[in-house]
Coordinates of C-alpha atoms in Angstrom, one line a residue:
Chain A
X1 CA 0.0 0.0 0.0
X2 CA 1.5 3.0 -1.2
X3 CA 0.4 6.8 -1.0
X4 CA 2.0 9.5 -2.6
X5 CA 1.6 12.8 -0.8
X6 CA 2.1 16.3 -1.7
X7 CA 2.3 19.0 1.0
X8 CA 1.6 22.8 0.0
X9 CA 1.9 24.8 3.5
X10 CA -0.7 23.4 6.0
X11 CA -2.8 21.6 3.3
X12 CA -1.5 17.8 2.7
X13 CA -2.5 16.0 -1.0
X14 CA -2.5 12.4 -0.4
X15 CA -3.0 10.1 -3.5
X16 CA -3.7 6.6 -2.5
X17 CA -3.9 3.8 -5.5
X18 CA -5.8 0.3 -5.9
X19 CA -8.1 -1.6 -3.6
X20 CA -8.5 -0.1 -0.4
X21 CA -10.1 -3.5 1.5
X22 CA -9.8 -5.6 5.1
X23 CA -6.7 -6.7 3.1
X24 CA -4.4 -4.1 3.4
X25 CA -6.9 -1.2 5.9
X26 CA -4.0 -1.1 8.2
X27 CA -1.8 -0.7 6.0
X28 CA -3.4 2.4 4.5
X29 CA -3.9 3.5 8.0
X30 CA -0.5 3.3 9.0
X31 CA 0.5 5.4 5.6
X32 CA -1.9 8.0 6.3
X33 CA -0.5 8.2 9.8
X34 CA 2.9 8.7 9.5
X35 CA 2.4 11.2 6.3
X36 CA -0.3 13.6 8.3
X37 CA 2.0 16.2 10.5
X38 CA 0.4 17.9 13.0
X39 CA 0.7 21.2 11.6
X40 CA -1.3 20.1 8.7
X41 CA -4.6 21.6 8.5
X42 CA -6.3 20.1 5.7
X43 CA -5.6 16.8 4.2
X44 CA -7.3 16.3 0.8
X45 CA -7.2 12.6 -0.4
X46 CA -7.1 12.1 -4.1
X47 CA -8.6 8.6 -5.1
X48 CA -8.4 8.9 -8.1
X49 CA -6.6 5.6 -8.9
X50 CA -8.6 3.4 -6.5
X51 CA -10.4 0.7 -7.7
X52 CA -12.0 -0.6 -4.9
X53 CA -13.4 0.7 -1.4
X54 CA -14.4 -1.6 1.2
X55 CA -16.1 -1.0 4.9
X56 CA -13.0 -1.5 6.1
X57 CA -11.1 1.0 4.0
X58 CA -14.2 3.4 4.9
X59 CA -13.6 3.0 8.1
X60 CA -9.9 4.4 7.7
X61 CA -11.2 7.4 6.3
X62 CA -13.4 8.3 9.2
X63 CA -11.2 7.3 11.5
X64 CA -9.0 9.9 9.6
X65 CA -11.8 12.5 9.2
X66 CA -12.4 12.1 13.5
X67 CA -8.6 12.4 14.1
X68 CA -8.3 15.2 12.5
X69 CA -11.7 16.8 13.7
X70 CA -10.4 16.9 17.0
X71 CA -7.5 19.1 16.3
X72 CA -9.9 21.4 14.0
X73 CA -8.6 19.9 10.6
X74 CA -10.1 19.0 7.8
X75 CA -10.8 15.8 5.3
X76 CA -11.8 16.3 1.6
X77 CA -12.1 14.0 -0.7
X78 CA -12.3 14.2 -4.4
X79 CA -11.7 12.8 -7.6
X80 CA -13.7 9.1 -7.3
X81 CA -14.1 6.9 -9.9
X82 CA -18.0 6.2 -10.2
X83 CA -18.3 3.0 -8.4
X84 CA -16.5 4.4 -5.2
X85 CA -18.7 7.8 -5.4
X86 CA -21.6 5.1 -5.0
X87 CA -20.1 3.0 -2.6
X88 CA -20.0 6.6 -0.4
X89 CA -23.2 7.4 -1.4
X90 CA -25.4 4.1 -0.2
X91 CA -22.9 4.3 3.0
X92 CA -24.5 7.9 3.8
X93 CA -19.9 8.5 3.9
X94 CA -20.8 11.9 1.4
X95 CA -23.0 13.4 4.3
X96 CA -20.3 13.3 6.6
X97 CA -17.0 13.9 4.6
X98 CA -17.2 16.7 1.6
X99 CA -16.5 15.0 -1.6
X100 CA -15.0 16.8 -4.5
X101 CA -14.9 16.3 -8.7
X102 CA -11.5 17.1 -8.8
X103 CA -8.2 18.3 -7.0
X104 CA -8.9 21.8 -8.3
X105 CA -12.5 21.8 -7.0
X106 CA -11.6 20.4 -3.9
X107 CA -8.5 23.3 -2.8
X108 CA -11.1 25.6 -4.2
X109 CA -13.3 25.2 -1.7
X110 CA -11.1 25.3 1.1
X111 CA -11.0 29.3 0.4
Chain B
X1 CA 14.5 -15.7 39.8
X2 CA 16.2 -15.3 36.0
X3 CA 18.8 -17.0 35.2
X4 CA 21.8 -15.1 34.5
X5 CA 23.0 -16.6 31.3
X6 CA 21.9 -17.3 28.0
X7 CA 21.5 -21.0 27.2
X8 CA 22.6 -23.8 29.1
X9 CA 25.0 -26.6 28.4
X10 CA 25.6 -29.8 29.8
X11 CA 28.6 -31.5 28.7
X12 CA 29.1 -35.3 29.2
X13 CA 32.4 -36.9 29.4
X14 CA 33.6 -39.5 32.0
X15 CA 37.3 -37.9 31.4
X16 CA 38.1 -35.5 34.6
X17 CA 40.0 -33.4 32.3
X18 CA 37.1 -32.2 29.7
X19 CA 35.4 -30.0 33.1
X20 CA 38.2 -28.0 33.4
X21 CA 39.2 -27.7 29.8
X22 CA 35.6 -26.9 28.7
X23 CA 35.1 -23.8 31.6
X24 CA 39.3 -22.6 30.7
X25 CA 38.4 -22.2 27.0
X26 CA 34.9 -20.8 27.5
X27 CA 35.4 -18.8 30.1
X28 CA 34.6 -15.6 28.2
X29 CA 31.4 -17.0 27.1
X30 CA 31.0 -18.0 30.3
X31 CA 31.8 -14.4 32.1
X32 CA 29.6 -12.8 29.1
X33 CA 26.5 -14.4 30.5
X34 CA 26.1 -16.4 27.1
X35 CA 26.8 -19.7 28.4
X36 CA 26.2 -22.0 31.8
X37 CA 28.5 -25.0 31.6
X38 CA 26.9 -28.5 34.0
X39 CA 28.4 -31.7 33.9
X40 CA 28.1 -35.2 33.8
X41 CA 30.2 -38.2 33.6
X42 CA 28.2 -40.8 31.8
X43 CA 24.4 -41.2 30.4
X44 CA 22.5 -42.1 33.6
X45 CA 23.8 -39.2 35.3
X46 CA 22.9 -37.2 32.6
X47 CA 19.5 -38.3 32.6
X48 CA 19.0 -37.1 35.8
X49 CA 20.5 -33.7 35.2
X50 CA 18.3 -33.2 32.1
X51 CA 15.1 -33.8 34.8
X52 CA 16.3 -31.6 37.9
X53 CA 17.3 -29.1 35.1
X54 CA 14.8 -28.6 32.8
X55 CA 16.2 -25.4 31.3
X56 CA 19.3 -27.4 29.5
X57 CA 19.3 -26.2 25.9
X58 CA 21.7 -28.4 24.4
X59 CA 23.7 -31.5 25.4
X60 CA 27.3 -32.1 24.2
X61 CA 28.0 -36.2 24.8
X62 CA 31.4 -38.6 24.3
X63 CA 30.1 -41.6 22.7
X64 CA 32.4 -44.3 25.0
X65 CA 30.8 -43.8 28.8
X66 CA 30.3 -46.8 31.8
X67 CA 27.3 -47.6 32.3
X68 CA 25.3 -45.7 29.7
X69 CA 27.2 -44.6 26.7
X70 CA 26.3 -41.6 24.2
X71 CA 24.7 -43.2 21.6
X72 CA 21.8 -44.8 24.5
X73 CA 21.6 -41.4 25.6
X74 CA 20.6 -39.9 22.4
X75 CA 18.0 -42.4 21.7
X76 CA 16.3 -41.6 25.7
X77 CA 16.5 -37.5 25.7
X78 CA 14.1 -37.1 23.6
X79 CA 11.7 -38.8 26.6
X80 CA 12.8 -36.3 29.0
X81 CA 13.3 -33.0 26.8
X82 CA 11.8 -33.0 23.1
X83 CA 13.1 -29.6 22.6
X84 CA 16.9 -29.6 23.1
X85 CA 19.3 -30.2 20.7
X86 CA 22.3 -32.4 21.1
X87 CA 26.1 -32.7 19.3
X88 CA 28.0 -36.1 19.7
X89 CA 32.0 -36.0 20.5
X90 CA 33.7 -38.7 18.6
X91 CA 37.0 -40.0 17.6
X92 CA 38.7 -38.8 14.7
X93 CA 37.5 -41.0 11.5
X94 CA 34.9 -42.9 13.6
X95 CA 31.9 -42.8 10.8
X96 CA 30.1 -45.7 12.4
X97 CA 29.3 -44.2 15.3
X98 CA 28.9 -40.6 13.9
X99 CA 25.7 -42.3 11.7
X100 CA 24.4 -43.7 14.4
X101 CA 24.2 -41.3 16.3
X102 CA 22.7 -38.6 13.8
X103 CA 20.2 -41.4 12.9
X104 CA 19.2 -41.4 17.0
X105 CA 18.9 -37.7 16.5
X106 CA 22.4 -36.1 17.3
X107 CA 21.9 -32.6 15.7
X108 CA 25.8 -32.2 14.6
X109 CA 29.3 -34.0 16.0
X110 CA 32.6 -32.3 16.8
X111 CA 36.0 -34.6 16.8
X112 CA 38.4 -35.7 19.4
X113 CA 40.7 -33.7 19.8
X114 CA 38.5 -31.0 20.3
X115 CA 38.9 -28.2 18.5
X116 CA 37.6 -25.5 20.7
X117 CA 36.9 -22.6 17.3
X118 CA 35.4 -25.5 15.8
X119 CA 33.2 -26.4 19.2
X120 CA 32.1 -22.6 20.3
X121 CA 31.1 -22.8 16.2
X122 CA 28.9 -26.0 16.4
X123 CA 27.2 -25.3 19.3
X124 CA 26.0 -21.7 18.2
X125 CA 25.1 -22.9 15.5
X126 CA 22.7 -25.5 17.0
X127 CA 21.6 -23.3 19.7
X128 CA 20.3 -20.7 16.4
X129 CA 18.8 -24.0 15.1
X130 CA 17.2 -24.7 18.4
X131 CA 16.2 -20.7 18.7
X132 CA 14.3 -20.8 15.6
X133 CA 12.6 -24.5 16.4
X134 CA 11.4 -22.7 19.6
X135 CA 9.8 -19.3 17.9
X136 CA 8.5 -21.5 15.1
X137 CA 6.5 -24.3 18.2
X138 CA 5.6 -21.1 19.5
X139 CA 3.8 -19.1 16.8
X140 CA 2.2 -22.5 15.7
X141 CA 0.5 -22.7 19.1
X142 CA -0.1 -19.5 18.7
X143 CA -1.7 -20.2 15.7
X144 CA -4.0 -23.2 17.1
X145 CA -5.1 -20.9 20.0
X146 CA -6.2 -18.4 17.6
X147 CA -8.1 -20.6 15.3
X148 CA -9.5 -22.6 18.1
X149 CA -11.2 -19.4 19.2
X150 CA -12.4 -18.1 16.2
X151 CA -13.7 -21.4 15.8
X152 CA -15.5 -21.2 18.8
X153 CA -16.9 -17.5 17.9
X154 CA -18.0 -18.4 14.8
X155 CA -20.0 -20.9 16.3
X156 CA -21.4 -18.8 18.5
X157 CA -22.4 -16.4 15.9
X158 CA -23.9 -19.0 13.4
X159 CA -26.0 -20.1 16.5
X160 CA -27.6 -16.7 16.7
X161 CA -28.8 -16.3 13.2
X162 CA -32.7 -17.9 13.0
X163 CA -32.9 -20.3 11.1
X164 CA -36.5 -21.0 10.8
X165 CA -38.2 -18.6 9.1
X166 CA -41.9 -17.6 8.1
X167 CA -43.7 -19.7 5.4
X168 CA -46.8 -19.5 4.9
X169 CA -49.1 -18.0 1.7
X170 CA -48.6 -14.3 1.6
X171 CA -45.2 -14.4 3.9
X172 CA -42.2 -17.2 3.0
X173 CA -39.0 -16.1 3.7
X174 CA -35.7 -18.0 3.7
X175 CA -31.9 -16.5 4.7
X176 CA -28.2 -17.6 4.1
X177 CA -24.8 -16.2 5.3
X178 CA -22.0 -17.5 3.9
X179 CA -18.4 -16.2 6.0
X180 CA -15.7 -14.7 4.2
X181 CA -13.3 -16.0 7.0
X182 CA -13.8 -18.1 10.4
X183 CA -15.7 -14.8 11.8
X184 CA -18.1 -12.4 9.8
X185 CA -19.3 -9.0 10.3
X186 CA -22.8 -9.8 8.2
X187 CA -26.2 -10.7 10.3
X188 CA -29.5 -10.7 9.6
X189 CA -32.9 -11.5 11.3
X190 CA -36.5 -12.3 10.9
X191 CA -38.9 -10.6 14.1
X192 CA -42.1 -12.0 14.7
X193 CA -43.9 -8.8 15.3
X194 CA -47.4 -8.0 16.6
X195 CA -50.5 -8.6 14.1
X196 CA -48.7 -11.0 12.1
X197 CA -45.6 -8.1 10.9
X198 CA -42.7 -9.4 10.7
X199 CA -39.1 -7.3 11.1
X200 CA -36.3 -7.7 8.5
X201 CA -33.0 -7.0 9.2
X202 CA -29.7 -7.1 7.3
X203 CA -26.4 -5.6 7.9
X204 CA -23.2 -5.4 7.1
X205 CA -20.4 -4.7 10.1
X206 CA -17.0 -2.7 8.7
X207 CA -14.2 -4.8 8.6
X208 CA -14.1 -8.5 9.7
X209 CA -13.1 -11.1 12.6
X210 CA -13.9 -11.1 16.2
X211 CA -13.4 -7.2 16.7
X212 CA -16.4 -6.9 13.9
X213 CA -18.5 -10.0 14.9
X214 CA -18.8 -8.2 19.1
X215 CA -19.8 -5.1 17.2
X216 CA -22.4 -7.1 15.3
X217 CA -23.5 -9.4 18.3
X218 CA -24.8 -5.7 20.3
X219 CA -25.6 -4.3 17.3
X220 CA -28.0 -7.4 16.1
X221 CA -29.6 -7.4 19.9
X222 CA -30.4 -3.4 19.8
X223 CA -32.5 -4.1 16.7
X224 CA -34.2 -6.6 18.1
X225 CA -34.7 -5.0 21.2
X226 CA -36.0 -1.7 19.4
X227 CA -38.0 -3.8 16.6
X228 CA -40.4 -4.8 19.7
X229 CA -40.8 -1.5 20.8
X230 CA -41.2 0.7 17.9
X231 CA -43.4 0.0 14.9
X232 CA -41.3 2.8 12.7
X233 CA -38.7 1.2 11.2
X234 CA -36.4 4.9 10.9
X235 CA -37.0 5.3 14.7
X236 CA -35.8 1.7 15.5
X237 CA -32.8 2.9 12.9
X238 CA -32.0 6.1 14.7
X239 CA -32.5 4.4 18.5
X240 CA -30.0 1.3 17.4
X241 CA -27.4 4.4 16.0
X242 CA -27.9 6.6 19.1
X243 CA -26.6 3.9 21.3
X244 CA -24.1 2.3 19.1
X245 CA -22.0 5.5 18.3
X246 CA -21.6 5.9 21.9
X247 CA -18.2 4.9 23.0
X248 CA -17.4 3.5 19.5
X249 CA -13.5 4.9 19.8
X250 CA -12.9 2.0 17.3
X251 CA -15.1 4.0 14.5
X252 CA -16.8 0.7 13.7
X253 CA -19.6 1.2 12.0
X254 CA -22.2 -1.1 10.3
X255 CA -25.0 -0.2 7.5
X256 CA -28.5 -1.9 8.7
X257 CA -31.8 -2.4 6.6
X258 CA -34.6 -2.9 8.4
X259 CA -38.0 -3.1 6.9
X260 CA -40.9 -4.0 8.3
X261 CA -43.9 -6.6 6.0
X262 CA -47.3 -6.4 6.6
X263 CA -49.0 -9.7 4.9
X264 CA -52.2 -8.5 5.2
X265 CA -51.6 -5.2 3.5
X266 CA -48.4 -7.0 1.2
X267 CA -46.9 -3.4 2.5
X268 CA -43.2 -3.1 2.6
X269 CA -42.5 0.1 5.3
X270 CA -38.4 0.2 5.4
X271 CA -36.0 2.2 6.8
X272 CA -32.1 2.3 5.2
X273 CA -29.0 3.0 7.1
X274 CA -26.6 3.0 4.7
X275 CA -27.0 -0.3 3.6
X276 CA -27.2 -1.7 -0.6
X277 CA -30.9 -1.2 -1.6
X278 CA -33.1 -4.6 -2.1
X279 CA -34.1 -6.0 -5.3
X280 CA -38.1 -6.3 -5.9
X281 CA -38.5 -9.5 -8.5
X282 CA -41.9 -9.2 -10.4
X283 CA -43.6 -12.5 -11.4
X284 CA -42.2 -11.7 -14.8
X285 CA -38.5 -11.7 -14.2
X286 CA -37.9 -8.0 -14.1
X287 CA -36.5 -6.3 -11.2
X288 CA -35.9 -2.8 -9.8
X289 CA -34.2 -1.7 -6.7
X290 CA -35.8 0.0 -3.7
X291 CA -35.8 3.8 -3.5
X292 CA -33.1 4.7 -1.3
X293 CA -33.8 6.4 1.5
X294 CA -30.9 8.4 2.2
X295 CA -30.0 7.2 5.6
X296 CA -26.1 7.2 6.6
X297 CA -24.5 4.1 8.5
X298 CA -25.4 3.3 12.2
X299 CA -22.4 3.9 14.6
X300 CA -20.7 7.3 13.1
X301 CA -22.7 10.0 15.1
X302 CA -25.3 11.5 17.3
X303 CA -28.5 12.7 16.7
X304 CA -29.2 11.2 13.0
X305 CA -32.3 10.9 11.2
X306 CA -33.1 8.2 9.2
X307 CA -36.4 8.4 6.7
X308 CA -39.2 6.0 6.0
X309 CA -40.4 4.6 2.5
X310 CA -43.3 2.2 2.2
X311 CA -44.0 -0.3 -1.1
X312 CA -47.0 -2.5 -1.9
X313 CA -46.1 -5.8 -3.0
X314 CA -47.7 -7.2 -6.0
X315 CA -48.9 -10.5 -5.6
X316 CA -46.4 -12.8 -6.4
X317 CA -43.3 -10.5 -5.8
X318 CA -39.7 -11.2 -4.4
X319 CA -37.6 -9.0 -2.3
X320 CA -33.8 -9.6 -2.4
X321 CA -32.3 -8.3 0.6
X322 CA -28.3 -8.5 0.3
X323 CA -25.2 -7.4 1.5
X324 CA -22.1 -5.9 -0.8
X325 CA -20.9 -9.6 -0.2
X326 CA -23.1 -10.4 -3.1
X327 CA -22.3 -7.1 -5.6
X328 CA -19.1 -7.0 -5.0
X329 CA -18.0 -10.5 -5.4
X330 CA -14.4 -10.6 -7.7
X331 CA -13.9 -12.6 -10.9
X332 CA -11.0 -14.0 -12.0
X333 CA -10.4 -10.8 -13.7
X334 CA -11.1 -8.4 -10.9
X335 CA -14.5 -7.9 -12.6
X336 CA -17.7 -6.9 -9.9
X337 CA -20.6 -9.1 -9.9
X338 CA -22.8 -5.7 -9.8
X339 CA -26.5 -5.3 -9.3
X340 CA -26.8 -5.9 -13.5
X341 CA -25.6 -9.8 -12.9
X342 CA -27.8 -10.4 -9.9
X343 CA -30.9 -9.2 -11.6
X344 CA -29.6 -11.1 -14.3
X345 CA -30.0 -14.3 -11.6
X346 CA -33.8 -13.8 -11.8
X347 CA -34.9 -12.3 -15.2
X348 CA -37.6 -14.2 -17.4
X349 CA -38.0 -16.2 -14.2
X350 CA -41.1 -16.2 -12.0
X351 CA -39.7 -16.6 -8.4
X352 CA -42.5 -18.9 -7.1
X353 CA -39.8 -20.9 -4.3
X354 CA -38.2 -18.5 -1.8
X355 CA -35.2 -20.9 -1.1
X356 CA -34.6 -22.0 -4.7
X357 CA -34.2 -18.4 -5.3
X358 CA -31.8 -17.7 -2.2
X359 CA -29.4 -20.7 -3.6
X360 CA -29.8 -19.1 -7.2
X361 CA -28.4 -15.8 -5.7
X362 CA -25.5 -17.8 -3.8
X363 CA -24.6 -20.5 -7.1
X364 CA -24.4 -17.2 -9.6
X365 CA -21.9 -15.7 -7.1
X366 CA -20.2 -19.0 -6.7
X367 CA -19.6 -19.6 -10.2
X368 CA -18.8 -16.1 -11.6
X369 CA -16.1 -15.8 -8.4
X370 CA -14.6 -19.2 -9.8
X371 CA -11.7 -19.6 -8.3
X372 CA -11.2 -16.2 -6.8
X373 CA -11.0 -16.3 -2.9
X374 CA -14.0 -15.0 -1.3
X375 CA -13.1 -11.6 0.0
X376 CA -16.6 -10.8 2.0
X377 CA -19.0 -12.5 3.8
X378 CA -22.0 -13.2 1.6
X379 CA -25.8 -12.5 2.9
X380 CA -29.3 -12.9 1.2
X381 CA -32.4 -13.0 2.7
X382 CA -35.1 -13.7 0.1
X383 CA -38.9 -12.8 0.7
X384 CA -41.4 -13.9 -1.5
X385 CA -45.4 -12.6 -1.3
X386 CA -47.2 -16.3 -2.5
X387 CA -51.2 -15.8 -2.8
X388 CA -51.6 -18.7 -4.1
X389 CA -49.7 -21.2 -1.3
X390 CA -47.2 -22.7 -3.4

């Protein structure tokens, strides 16, 4: 599980790639972890390249989205591939985290 | 108390000599804390060290001994210590007795006269053997005593799901779960409710194992205990979230649908919490999913609403209740199964048998997967409106 992240000041780009599953959850966990710094104050994850979102990858995210939360940071998300936009949707995840069209749309917003 | 050295050695040798040789030449081992040297002077006395000293690692034995020589002794530690290794001392050139004692189980030999580089290199090198025999016993038990208890979990979690279900005309409902590994996090359940409604539940737990199946065993009884209470099946929805995203540090989280059928009325009144929408099966094959509801998954946060739909059955029809199990079951080419395939399981088809069409749902899966492991559990509760009792 690789992510490739991107840091512009206090906003953090983090592009994740392939299945994101029970298989390899902590994995992606443990990558997000040790790429988020605290002075970060908005991490945008690109998924662009994912193919596949479990429960247990959606669980990640939140637990991202509440870690940061309690330090007054933000989680966008943007850039999903149609069948991972539904499996946020059904999941009620797009009522809790913002989700974006694109990279550009998504640091637009942040304002 | 801990001992104070690393491995210990017992050397056997009825030559007086070989003691004081052994604890010269090692003596920095020794002082290091690597090695503890005891000693015996023939097989029978070391017999009895090996039992008062159970933490002996390795045995280093002479082959010619009174009254029980090395090659007997060989053959009997293994019935006092399985787990330690030993290295023969023989005389230059003496093959025989070498084989015979590697075929009792001698782990490597050093000659006569020793050669102490050659001895501190041998006996390293079968304590690192004996290291690595130790971690591998141990993560194998391990091993046993985790699948022994998922075992027993799993068990325990089968046991809960009903398996008898309604059937009779105008209500026949059948259910399978089929575990992605020992321990699941899919349930559902069937709730015999007042005037003949009955409750349907099926969820889907995030992640899997026993972490996943605790989460679902509370979750599964706050539906069942709000079910009985509440006739509206968002309210029983927002109750079961209010009290499972309390304390829920792990940020587990599980999507639920819970609908409630009326026989009588063939209505359908449902509630989704972020779970896939049902398939409705007409008597002519086609099939269309439920309106979502827009409900978000139970466990996440406070205070959430969760809206109610309601559909009239036509006589004759089949809900599919599933979990992502089903939809998202892998080929051999990473291709989805999708909602297209399984309406696919039931088009030109009248469903007239609720179980037959369960096991349709669960044999498509099966044979599309091939020989793809199964990533997810796999859930389908089947409900079929029959007015005519067949």
């Amino acid at each position: 599980m690789e992510i490739n992240t991107e840091r512009e000041g206090t906003l953090l780009v983090a592009r994740a790639g392939g299945r994101l599953d029970s298989i390899n959850a902590r994995e992606f966990d443990d990558a997000l972890k040790s790429a988020i710094s605290d002075s970060d104050q908005v991490l945008i994850m690109d998924l662009e390249k994912v193919s596949y979102v479990s429960s247990a990858g959606l669980r990640v995210i939140l637990l991202t989205a509440k870690t940061l939360q309690q330090r007054s940071a933000k989680l966008l998300i943007c850039s999903l591939a149609e069948p991972i936009r539904e499996v946020f949707e059904i999941s009620g995840f797009d009522k809790i985290i913002p989700i974006h069209a694109n990279l550009g749309e998504a640091k637009a917003s942040i304002g | 108390m801990r001992a104070s050295w690393k491995y210990k050695i017992l050397v056997v040798d009825d030559e007086p000599d070989l003691e004081r040789l052994m604890l010269q030449r090692m003596r920095r081992d020794i002082r290091a804390g690597l090695y503890k040297f005891v000693f015996a002077h023939n097989g029978l006395e070391a017999l009895d060290r090996l039992k008062e000293q159970p933490d002996i690692d390795l045995v280093l034995s002479d082959i010619n001994m009174p009254k029980m020589d090395g090659l007997t002794l060989i053959e009997q530690i293994p019935k006092v210590q399985p787990d330690i290794r030993s290295v023969i001392i023989s005389a230059y050139g003496d093959m025989k007795n070498i084989r015979t004692a590697m075929n009792r189980g001698a782990f490597d030999f050093v000659t006569k006269p020793i050669d102490f580089d050659d001895l501190k290199l041998t006996i390293s090198r079968t304590l690192q053997h004996l290291v690595e025999w130790r971690e591998a016993l141990e993560s194998r038990d391990k091993l046993v005593a985790l699948q022994n208890e998922l075992g027993v979990a799993s068990k325990i979690q089968q046991s809960i799901l009903p398996t008898r279900f309604p059937d009779r005309p105008g209500c026949r409902i059948f259910a399978n779960m089929k575990p992605a590994r020992n321990v699941g996090g899919d349930f559902f359940d069937v709730i015999h409710l007042a005037d003949g409604r009955i409750g349907i539940a099926i969820a889907d737990v995030s992640d899997k194992g026993v972490p996943a199946a605790l989460f679902m065993m509370s979750c599964r009884t706050l539906i069942k205990g709000a079910a009985i209470g509440k006739t509206d099946p968002g309210e029983v929805l927002h109750e079961v979230n209010q009290l499972l995203q309390e304390d829920n540090d792990a940020a587990m989280f599980v999507t639920v649908f819970y609908g409630v059928y009326d026989p009588e009325s063939r209505q359908f009144h449902y509630a989704n919490g972020g779970h896939n929408s049902p398939l409705v099966v007409h008597t002519d094959g086609s099939s269309a999913e439920l309106p979502l509801t827009g409900g978000i998954a139970l466990g996440l946060m406070p205070d959430l609403d969760y809206d109610n739909n309601t559909v009239t059955l036509s006589p004759g029809d089949l809900i599919v209740l599933y979990t992502d199990g089903v939809t998202e079951a892998f080929d051999e080419q990473g291709n989805q199964f999708g909602t297209r395939r399984l309406q696919e399981v039931f088009a030109g088809v009248e469903p007239t048998d609720v179980r037959e069409a369960n096991r349709s749902v669960f044999e498509a899966v099966e044979k599309f997967a091939g020989e793809t492991p199964q990533s997810d559990d796999i859930t389908c509760v089947t409900l079929l409106h029959s007015a005519d009792g067949g």
